[in-house]
């Protein structure tokens, strides 16, 4: 019998979710206070009435360089049961998801990859990276004061959702790669029961600026060890969000100044933490890991390249090789004046040629076109590659911290 790929009804949600949870090593559907994706965006693989795989998607807005936003589909929960591997089900699920994104007019599909070897074949490229950081409290002395003129306060975890939800969009407004957080997103991040979004026992600290407006926050846990009464701790930052680099550094300073803390760690931080510029001895800030985070599959080249800003004026023609999507495949003229681009199809010969996945990697400025050319993932004459790299690169790397 042919395995059917189809949508689901609301009453089928729990049965549909079971093989997805099995794919992520859970024996049953766990209950967590977290935002559910729209049931209408669920795609199931059904074998003789049994759900054997599926995926879902969130409706997101993705921030481009310069601050403009475009709609994207946030692919999540992709899994095929072990009993039904190697039957082409993943490919069919991905096709159904991408077709849904196109029908909704979304500029791209984005995802967090549980395994980094899977999604390049479907046209996804690594668009943002995340870095892990560690600094011992003894090495965290600042060379200059991070004076914000503001103040800090603790919030109870169960009372913090509305405050954090108000801070996040303002603090992340100019950050390329950021995703909005629709609905009750913070209910999952702040849940008392730990889940895939975070949760567990958290300290919540909010920074209030000199004008009386909350403009940053840090969520952290403390891991303690040692004999009773003599415990020492490590601060594990879950999220540190601030639009102003001085506020960002001040939130680090807050964590470093907590009594009886030996070190501060940030597992999912940006690759350009502001605190590095304040440290008296920057070498004490250690990089503990560097990982792919947001993967992007281009679906609307005009939206992705036409709504972002650029570092330099000029014209380049990008030849995009995409055998799976004729709407992306072809040559695209990107003509920039005063940082703003006009993007359209052209019959002109390409200056630079790249795959859809490589376009996904460079469209937010997250990866260097010249670096990809050195490894053979981009082709073109060196002066054209250099011009494209100058135009499309960004002074600040894109960053996403929203888990989905």
mmCIF file of C-alpha atoms in Angstrom, residues 63-64 67 69 166-181 186 215 217 239-244 270 396 398-402:
data_model
loop_
_atom_site.group_PDB
_atom_site.id
_atom_site.type_symbol
_atom_site.label_atom_id
_atom_site.label_comp_id
_atom_site.label_asym_id
_atom_site.label_seq_id
_atom_site.Cartn_x
_atom_site.Cartn_y
_atom_site.Cartn_z
ATOM 1 C CA UNK A 63 14.865 40.124 10.163
ATOM 2 C CA UNK A 64 17.076 40.950 7.167
ATOM 3 C CA UNK A 67 15.978 45.701 9.795
ATOM 4 C CA UNK A 69 11.282 41.658 7.925
ATOM 5 C CA UNK A 166 7.904 43.583 25.329
ATOM 6 C CA UNK A 167 11.708 43.855 25.527
ATOM 7 C CA UNK A 168 12.626 41.240 22.931
ATOM 8 C CA UNK A 169 11.290 42.840 19.706
ATOM 9 C CA UNK A 170 12.803 46.223 20.556
ATOM 10 C CA UNK A 171 16.175 44.793 21.549
ATOM 11 C CA UNK A 172 16.390 42.520 18.488
ATOM 12 C CA UNK A 173 14.873 44.931 15.956
ATOM 13 C CA UNK A 174 18.117 45.589 14.094
ATOM 14 C CA UNK A 175 19.622 42.109 14.393
ATOM 15 C CA UNK A 176 19.738 40.246 11.112
ATOM 16 C CA UNK A 177 18.720 36.607 11.550
ATOM 17 C CA UNK A 178 16.352 37.256 14.447
ATOM 18 C CA UNK A 179 12.903 35.656 14.444
ATOM 19 C CA UNK A 180 9.835 37.156 16.075
ATOM 20 C CA UNK A 181 8.184 35.263 18.917
ATOM 21 C CA UNK A 186 7.592 33.018 26.635
ATOM 22 C CA UNK A 215 15.600 47.491 27.532
ATOM 23 C CA UNK A 217 17.201 41.015 30.305
ATOM 24 C CA UNK A 239 19.303 34.122 27.164
ATOM 25 C CA UNK A 240 20.944 37.537 27.352
ATOM 26 C CA UNK A 241 19.041 40.052 25.244
ATOM 27 C CA UNK A 242 19.882 43.736 24.770
ATOM 28 C CA UNK A 243 19.911 46.065 21.789
ATOM 29 C CA UNK A 244 22.492 48.453 23.318
ATOM 30 C CA UNK A 270 26.189 35.409 19.470
ATOM 31 C CA UNK A 396 27.591 42.618 12.378
ATOM 32 C CA UNK A 398 23.425 37.638 11.961
ATOM 33 C CA UNK A 399 22.233 35.849 15.078
ATOM 34 C CA UNK A 400 19.167 33.844 16.054
ATOM 35 C CA UNK A 401 18.456 32.557 19.553
ATOM 36 C CA UNK A 402 14.824 31.482 19.135
#
